[in-house]
Tab-separated table of C-alpha atoms in Angstrom:
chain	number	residue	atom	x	y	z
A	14	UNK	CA	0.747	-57.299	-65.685
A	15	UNK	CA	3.478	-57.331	-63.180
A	16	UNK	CA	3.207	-54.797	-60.362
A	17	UNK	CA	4.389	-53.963	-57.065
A	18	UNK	CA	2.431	-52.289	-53.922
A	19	UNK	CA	4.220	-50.554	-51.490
A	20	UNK	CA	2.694	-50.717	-48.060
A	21	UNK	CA	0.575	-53.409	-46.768
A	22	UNK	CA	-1.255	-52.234	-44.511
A	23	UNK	CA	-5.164	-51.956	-44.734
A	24	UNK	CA	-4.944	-49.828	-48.295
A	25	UNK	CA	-2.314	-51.641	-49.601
A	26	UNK	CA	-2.997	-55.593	-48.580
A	27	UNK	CA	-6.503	-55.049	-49.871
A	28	UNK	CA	-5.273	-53.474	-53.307
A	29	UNK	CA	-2.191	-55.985	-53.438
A	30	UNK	CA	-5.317	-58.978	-53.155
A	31	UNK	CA	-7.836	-57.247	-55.189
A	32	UNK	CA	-5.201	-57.213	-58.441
A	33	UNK	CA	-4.249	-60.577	-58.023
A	34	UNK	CA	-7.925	-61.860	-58.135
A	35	UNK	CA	-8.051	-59.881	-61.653
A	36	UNK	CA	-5.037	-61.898	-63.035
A	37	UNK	CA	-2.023	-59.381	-62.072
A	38	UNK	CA	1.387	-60.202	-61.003
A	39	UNK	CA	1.454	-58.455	-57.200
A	40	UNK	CA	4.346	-58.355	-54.815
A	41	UNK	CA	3.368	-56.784	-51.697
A	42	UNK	CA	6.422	-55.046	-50.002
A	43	UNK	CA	6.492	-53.877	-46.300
A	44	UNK	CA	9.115	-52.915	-43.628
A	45	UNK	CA	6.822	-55.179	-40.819
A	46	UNK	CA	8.399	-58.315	-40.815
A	47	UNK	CA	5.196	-60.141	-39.104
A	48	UNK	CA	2.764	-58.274	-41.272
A	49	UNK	CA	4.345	-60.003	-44.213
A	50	UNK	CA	4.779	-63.332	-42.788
A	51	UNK	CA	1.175	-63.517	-42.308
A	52	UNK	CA	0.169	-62.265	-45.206
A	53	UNK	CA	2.448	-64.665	-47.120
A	54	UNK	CA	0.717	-67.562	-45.638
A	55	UNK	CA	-2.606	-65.896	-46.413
A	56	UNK	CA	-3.299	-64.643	-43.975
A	57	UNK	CA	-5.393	-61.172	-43.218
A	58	UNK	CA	-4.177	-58.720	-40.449
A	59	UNK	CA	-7.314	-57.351	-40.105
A	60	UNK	CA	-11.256	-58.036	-40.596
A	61	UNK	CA	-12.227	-56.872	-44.079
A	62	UNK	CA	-15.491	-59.205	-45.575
A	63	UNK	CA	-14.098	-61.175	-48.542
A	64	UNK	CA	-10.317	-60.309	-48.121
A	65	UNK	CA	-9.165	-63.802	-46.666
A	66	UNK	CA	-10.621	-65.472	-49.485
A	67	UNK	CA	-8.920	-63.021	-51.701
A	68	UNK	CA	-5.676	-63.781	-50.637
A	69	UNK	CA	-5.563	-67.491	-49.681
A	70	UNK	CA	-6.616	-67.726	-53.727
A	71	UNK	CA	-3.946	-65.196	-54.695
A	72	UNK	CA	-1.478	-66.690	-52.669
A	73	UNK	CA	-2.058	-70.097	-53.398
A	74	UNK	CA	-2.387	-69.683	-57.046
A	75	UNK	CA	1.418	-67.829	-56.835
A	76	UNK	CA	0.290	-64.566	-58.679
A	77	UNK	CA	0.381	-62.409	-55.407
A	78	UNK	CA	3.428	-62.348	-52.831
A	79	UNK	CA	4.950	-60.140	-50.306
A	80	UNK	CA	8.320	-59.696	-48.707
A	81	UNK	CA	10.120	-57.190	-47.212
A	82	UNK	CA	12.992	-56.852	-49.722
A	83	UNK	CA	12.472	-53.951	-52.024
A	84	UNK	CA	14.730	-55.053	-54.916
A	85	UNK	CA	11.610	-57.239	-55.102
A	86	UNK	CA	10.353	-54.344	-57.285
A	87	UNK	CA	12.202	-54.377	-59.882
A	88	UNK	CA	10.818	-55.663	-63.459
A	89	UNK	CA	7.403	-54.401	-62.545
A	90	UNK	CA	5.165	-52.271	-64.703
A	91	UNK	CA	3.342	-50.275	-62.120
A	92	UNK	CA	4.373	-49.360	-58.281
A	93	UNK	CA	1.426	-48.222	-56.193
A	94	UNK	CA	2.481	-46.292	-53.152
A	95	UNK	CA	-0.348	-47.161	-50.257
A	96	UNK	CA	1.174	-46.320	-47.642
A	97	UNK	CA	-0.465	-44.388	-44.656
A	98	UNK	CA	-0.582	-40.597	-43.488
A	99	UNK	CA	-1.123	-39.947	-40.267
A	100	UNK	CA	-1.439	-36.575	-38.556
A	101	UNK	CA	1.117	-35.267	-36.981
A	102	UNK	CA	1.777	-35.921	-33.412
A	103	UNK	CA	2.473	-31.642	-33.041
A	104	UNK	CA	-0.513	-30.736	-34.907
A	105	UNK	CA	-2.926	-31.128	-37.835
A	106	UNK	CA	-1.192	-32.072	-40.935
A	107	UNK	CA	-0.395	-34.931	-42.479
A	108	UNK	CA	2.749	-37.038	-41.820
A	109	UNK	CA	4.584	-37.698	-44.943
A	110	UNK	CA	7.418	-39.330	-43.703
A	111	UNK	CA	5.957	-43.080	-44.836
A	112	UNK	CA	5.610	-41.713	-48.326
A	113	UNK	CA	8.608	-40.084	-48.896
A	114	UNK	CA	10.705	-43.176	-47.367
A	115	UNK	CA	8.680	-45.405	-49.518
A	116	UNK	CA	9.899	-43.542	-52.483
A	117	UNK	CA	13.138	-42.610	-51.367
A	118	UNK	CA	13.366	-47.139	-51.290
A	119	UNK	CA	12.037	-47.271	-54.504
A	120	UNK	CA	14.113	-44.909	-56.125
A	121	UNK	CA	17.019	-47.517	-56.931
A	122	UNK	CA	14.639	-49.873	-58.487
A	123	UNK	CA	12.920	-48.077	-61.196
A	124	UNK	CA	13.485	-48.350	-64.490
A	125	UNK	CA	12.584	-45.912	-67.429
A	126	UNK	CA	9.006	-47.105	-68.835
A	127	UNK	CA	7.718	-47.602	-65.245
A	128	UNK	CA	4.552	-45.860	-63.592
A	129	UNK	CA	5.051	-44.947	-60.315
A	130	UNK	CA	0.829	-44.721	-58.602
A	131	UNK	CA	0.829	-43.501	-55.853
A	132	UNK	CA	-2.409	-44.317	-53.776
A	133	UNK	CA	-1.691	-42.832	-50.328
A	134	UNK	CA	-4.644	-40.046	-49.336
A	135	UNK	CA	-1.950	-36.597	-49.215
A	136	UNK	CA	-1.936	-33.105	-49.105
A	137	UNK	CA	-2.688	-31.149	-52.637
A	138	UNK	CA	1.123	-30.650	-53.742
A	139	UNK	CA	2.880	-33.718	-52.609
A	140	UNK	CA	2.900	-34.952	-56.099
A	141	UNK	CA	4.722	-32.453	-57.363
A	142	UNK	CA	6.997	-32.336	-54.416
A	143	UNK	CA	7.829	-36.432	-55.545
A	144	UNK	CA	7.789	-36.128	-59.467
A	145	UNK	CA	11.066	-34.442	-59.991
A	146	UNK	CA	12.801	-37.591	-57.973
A	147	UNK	CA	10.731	-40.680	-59.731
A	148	UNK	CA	10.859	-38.793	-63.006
A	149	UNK	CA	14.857	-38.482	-62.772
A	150	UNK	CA	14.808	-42.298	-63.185
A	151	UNK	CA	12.800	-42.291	-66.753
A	152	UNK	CA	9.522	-43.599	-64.338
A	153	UNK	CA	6.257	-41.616	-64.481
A	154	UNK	CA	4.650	-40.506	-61.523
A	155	UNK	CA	0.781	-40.945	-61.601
A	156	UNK	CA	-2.083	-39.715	-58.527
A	157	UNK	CA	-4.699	-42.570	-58.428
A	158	UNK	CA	-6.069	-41.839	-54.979
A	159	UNK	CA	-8.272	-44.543	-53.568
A	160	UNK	CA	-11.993	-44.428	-52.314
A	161	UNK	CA	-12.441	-47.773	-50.358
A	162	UNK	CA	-15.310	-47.757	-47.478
A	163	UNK	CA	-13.916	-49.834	-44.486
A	164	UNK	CA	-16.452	-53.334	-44.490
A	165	UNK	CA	-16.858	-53.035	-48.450
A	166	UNK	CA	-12.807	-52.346	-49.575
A	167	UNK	CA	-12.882	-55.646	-51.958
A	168	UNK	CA	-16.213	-54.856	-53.959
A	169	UNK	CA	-14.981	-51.111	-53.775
A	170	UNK	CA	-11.265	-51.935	-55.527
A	171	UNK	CA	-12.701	-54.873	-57.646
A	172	UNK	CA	-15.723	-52.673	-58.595
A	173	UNK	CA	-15.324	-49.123	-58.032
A	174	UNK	CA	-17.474	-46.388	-58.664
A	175	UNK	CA	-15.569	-44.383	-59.987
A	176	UNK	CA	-11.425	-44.331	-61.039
A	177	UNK	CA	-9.517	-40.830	-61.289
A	178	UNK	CA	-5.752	-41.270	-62.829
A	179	UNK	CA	-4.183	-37.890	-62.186
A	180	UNK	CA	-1.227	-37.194	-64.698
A	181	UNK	CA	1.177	-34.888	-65.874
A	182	UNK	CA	0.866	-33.013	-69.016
A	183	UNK	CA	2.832	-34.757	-72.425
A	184	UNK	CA	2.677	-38.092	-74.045
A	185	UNK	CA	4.189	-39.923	-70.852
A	186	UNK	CA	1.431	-39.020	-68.718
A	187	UNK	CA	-1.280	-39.996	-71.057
A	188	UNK	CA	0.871	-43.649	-71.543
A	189	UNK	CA	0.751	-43.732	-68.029
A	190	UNK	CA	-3.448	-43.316	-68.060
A	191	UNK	CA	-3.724	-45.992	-70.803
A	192	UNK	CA	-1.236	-48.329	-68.134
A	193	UNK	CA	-3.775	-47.696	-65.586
A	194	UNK	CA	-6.655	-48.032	-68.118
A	195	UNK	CA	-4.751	-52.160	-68.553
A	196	UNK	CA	-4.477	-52.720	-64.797
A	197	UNK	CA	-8.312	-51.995	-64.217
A	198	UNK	CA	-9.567	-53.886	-66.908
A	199	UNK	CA	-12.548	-55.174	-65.649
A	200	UNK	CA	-14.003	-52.175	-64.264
A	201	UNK	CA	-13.481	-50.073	-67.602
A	202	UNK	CA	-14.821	-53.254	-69.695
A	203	UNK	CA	-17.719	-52.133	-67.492
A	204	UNK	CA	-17.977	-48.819	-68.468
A	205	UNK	CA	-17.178	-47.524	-65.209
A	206	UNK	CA	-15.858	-43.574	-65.313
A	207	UNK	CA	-12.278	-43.230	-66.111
A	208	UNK	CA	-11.141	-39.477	-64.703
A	209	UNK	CA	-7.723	-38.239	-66.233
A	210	UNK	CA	-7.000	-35.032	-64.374
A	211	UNK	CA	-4.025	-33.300	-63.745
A	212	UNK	CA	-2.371	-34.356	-60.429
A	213	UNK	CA	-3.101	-31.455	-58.128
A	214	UNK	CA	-6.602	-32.421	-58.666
A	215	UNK	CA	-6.484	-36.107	-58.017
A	216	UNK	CA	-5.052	-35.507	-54.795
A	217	UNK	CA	-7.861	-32.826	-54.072
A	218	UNK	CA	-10.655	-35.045	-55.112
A	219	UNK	CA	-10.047	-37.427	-52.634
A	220	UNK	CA	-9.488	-34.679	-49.609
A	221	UNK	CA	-12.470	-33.027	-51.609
A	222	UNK	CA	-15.230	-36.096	-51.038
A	223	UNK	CA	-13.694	-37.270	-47.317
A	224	UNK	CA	-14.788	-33.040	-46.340
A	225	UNK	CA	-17.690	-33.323	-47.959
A	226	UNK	CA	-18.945	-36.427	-46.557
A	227	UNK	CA	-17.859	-35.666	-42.973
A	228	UNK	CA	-19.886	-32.283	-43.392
A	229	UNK	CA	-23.180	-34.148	-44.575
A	230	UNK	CA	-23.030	-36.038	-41.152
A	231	UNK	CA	-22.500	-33.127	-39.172
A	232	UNK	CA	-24.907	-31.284	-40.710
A	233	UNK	CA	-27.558	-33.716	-39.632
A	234	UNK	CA	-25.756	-34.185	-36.314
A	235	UNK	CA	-25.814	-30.108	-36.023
A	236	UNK	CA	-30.132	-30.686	-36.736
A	237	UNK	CA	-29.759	-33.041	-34.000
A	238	UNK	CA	-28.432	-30.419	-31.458
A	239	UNK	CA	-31.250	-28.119	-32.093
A	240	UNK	CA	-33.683	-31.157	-32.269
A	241	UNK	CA	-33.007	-31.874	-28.407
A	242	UNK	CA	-33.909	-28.235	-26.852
A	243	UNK	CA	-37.214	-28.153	-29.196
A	244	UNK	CA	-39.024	-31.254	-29.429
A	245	UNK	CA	-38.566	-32.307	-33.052
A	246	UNK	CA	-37.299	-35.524	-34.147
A	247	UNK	CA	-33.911	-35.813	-36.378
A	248	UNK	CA	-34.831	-38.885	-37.973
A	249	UNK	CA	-38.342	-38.056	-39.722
A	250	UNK	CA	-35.989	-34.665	-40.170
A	251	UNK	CA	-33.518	-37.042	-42.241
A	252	UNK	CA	-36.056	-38.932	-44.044
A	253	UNK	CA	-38.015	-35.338	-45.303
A	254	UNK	CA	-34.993	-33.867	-46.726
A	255	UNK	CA	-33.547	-36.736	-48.165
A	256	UNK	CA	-36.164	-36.754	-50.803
A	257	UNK	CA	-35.198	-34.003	-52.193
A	258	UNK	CA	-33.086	-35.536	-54.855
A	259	UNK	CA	-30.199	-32.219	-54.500
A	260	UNK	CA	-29.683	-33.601	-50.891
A	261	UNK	CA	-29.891	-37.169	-50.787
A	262	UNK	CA	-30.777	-39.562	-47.878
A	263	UNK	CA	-26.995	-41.309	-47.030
A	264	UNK	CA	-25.063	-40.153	-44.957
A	265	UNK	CA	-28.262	-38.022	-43.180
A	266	UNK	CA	-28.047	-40.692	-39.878
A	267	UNK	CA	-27.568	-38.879	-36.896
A	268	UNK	CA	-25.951	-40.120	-33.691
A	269	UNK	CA	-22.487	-40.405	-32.321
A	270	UNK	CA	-20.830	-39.136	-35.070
A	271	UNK	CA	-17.719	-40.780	-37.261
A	272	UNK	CA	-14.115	-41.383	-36.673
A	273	UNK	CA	-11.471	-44.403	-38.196
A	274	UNK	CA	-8.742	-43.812	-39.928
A	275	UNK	CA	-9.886	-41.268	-42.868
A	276	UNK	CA	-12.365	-39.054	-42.016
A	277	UNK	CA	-11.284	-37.458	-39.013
A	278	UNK	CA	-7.637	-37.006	-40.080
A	279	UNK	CA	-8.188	-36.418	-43.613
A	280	UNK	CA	-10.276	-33.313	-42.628
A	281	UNK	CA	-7.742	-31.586	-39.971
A	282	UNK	CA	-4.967	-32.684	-42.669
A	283	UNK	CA	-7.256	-30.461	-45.248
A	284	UNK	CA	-7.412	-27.971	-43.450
A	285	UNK	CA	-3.557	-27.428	-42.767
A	286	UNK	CA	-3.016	-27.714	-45.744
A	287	UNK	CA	-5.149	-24.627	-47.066
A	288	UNK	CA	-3.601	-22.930	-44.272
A	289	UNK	CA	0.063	-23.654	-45.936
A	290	UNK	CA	-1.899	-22.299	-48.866
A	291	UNK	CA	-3.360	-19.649	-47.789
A	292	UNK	CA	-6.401	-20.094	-48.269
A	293	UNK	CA	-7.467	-21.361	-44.350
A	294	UNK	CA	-10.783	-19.372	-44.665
A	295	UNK	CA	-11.195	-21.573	-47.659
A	296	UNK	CA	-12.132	-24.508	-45.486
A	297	UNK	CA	-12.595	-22.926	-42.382
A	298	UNK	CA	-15.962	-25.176	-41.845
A	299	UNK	CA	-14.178	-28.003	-41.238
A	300	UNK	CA	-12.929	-26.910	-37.768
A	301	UNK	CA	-16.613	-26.736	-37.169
A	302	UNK	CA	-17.329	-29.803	-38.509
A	303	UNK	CA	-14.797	-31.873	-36.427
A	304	UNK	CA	-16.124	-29.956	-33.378
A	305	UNK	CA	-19.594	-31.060	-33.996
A	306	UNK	CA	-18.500	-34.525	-34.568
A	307	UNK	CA	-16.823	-34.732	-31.173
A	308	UNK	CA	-19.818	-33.204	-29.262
A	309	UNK	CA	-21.878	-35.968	-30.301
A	310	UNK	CA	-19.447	-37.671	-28.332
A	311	UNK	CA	-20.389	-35.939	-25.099
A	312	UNK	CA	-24.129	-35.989	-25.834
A	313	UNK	CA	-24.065	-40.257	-25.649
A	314	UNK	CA	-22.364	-39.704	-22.537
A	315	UNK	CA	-24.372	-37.038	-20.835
A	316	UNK	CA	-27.170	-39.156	-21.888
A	317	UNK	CA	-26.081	-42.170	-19.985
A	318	UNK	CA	-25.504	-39.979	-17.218
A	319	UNK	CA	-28.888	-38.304	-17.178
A	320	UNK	CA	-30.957	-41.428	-17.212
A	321	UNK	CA	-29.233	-42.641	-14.342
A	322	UNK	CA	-29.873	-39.055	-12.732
A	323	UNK	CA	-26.474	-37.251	-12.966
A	324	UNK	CA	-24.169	-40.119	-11.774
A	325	UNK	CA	-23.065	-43.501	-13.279
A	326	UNK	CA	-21.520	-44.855	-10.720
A	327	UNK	CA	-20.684	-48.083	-10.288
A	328	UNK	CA	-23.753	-48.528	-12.760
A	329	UNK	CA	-23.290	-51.409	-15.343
A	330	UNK	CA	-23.410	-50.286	-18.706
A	331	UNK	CA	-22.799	-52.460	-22.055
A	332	UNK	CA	-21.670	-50.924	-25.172
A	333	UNK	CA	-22.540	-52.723	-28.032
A	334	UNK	CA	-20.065	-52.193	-30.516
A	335	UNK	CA	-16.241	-51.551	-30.393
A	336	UNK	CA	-15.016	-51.101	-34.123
A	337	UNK	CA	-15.811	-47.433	-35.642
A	338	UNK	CA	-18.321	-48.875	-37.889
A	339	UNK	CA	-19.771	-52.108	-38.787
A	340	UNK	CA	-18.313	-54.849	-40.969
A	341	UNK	CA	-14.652	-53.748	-39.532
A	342	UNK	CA	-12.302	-54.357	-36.091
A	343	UNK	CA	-10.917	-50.821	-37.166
A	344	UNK	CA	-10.386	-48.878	-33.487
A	345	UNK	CA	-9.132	-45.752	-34.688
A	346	UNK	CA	-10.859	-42.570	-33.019
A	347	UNK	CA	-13.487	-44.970	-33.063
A	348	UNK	CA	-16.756	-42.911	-31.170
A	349	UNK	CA	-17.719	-46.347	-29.759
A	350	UNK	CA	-14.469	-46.830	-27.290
A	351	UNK	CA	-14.320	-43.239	-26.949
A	352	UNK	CA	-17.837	-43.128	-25.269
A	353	UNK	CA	-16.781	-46.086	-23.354
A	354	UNK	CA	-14.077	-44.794	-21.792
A	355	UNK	CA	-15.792	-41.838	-20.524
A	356	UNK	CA	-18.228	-43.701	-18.468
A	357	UNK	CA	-15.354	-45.816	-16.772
A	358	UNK	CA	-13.749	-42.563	-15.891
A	359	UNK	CA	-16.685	-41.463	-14.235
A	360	UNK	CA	-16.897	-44.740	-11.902
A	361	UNK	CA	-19.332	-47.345	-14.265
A	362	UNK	CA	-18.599	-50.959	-15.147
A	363	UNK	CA	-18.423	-50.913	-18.710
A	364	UNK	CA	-18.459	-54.022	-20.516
A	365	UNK	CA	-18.036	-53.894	-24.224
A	366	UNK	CA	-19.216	-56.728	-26.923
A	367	UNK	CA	-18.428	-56.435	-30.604
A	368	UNK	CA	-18.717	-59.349	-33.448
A	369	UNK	CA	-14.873	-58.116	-34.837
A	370	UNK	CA	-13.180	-55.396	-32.936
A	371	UNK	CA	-12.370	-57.161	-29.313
A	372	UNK	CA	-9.099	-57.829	-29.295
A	373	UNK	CA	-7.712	-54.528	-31.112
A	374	UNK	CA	-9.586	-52.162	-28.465
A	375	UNK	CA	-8.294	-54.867	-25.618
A	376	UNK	CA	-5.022	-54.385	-26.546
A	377	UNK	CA	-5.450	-50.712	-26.743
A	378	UNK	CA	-8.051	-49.783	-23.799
A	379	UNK	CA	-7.213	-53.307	-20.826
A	380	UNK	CA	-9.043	-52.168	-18.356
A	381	UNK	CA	-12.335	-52.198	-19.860
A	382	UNK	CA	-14.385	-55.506	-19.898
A	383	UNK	CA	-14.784	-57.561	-23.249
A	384	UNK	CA	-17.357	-60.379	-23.837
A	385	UNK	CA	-17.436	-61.834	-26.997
A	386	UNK	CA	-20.939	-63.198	-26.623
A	387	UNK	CA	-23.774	-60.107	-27.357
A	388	UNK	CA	-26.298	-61.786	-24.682
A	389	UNK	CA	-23.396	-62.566	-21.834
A	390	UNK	CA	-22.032	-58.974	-22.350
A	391	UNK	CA	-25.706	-57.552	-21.886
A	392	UNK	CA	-26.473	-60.158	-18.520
A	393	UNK	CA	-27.123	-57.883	-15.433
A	394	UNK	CA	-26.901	-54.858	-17.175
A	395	UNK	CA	-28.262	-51.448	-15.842
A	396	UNK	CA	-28.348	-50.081	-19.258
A	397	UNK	CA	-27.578	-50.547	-22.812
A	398	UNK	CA	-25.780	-47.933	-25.684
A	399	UNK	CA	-25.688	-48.613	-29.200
A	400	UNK	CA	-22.580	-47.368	-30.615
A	401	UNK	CA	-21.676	-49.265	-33.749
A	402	UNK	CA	-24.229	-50.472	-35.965
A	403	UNK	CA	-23.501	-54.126	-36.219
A	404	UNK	CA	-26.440	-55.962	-37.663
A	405	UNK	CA	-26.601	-58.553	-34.494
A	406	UNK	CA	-27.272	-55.301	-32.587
A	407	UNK	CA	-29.530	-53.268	-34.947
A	408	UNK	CA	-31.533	-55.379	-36.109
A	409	UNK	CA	-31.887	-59.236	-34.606
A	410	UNK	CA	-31.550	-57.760	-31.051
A	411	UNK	CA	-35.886	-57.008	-29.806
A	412	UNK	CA	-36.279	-55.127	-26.840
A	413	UNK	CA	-38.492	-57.965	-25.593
A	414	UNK	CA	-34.913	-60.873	-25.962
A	415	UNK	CA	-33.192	-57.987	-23.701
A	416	UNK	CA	-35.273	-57.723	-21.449
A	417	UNK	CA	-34.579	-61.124	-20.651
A	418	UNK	CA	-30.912	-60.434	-19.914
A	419	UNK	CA	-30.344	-56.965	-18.538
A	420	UNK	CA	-31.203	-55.931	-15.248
A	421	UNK	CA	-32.141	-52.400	-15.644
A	422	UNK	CA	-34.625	-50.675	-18.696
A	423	UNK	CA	-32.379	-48.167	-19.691
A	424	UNK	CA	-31.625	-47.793	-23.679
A	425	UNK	CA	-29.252	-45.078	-25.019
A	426	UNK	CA	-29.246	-45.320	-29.083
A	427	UNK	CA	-26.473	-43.715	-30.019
A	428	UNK	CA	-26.720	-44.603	-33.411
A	429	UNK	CA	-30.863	-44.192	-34.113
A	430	UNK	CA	-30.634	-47.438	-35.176
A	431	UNK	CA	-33.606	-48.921	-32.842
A	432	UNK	CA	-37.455	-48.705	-33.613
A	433	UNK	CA	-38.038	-46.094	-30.120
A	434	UNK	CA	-41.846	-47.067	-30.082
A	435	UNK	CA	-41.151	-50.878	-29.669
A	436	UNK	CA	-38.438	-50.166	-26.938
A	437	UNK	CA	-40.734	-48.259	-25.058
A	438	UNK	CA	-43.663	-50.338	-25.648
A	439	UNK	CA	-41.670	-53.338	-23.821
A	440	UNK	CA	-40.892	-51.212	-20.905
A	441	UNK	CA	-37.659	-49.694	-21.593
A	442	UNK	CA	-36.689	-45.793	-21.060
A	443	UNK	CA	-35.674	-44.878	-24.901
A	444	UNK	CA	-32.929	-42.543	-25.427
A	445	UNK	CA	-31.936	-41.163	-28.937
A	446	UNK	CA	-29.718	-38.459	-30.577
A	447	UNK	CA	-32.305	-35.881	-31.758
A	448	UNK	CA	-35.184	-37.827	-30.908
A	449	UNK	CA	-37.678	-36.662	-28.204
């Protein structure tokens, strides 16, 4: 099938990549001139596992291309719409203004027949805001919001877990679902669940799980706050109530809390929007949530602080990690920089070391110190934080290697990633969120 995805950016070059490698006919289109010149010579943007491979193959093998012409569009089957929503510079909500130019572009190049998906995470409503527009053209206007975890967005658009087509009511909306049904072929030949809901709640269910998720981590980053001022330990907290099959165990890992580019907007953007709604006390958790999330923030620094006895310094401190979470060199609201430069404000040498992420938070944060090599970044060192939970960090780094290298015996987890009994066992003063 021959389709078109508008926006290339991390939603939309991973989705453009992903169809081609099932056999589609993709055109990429973006406004970013250099995006697309990389991306037509295969090129990824940005660390994602698997998605170089993905497009040197798609690209190469002439079924997936990318310009910046629009009129490219025409003649396809399907348009997906992925491009981003960020919150408003003035306030919570979500800017639309890269959705409704992308479909305002569009527009002219539609023909009756066409399906119109758009992917973009958006406030409950926009859909019908858009439909009257694309559906002036004879095109039908489809919500199939995406659910991609940063580090596993290939496997998750090859392979999802779950697909939800939200449609309008009438014949054309259920040709649009079986149009959808086509372009994930392999994942429905594998049973996986097909969702047809209305619109309003596709949008919500992807708003829906972001709140929910964010509120499972700080929930156990709330247990971890009253953990600290009596003695008990979050983690064996985590494991106990994970078994308890209503609960679960993911997403129960206390520390520093999350950011990127979903979570933390997608919840503030929820949250506007119920106040448009009317319905603010609806969701009203979520301010609490976000708060909670950011005072982990403070606890990795106040911990850094306190080992050092109330002053850092000109101590030297290496952060391990960059990136918001492993398997990425996403920066956005990442905890990791965040907590990084907090202790530089207050006077330490902070030298930073991630596997991915260096030269996006160099670009963003200069006058911090990068060193790409883990055991150069942690030579001389007065004390070590774990803030992202790269595997070269969590679990091939031993307490006994880094003692080696560092200069002080000073340990802040910030992820409760490390065994604490080893750490202290080779001579190092363990600090963890929640832990005694």
């Amino acid at each position: 099938m021959r389709m078109s995805v508008i926006g290339c950016g991390y939603l939309g070059a991973v989705h453009a990549a992903a169809m081609a490698s099932i056999g589609h006919d993709v055109v990429g289109i973006d406004v970013d001139r250099r995006k697309v010149d990389a991306l037509s010579r295969g090129e990824a943007p940005f660390f994602e596992p698997d998605l170089q491979e993905l497009l040197t193959a798609g690209v190469e093998s002439g079924r997936l291309k990318f310009t910046t012409d629009m009129a490219e569009a025409a003649g396809a089957t399907v348009h997906f719409i992925g491009v981003g929503t960020p919150q408003q510079k003035d306030g919570y909500a979500a800017d639309l203004t890269y959705v409704n130019a992308a479909v305002d572009s569009l527009l002219p190049h539609l023909s009756a027949g066409d399906v119109v998906a758009g992917k973009s995470t958006v406030p409950v409503g926009t859909a019908a805001d858009l439909a009257p527009r694309i559906e002036a053209t004879g095109a039908t206007l489809v919500w199939n919001p995406e659910f991609l975890r940063e580090g596993y967005a290939v496997k998750d658009t090859i392979d999802p877990d779950r697909l939800v087509v939200g449609v309008d009511a009438g014949d054309d909306g259920q040709a649009a679902a079986d149009i959808l049904r086509e372009v994930y072929h392999p994942a429905v030949a594998k049973q996986t669940p097909f969702i047809v809901t209305d619109r309003a709640t596709a949008e919500l269910v992807k708003v829906a799980a972001n709140a929910f998720l964010a509120t499972k981590i700080s929930f156990i980053n709330a247990m971890a706050e009253i953990a600290e001022v009596t003695g008990a330990d979050v983690t064996q907290l985590a494991d106990a109530i994970g078994h308890d099959v209503r609960i679960g165990r993911r997403f129960l890992g206390a520390g520093i809390g999350f950011g990127g580019g979903c979570l933390p907007k997608d919840i503030r953007a929820f949250s506007a929007r119920a106040e448009e709604l009317g319905r603010g006390e609806s969701v009203a958790f979520l301010r609490e949530v976000d708060a909670i999330n950011l005072r982990r923030r403070d606890r990795a620094v106040d911990l850094v602080i306190n080992a050092f006895g109330g002053s850092v310094f000109k101590k030297n401190v290496t952060l391990l990690g960059a990136a918001f979470k492993p398997y990425s060199d996403d920066i956005r609201d990442s905890p990791a920089l965040d907590v990084a430069i907090r202790l530089h404000g207050l006077g330490a040498w902070v030298t930073i070391t991630d596997p991915a992420a260096i030269p996006n938070a160099q670009r963003l944060h200069p006058q911090l110190n990068y060193v790409e090599d883990r055991d150069e970044a942690l030579r001389e060192a007065d004390a070590i934080v774990l803030v992202t939970e790269w595997d070269e960090y969590r679990r091939d780094l031993t307490p006994e290697h880094a003692s080696t290298l560092t200069a002080g015996r000073v340990v802040v987890d910030g992820r409760n990633g490390w065994d604490a009994a080893a750490w202290r066992a080779a001579g190092w003063t363990y600090y963890g969120m929640g832990r005694p």
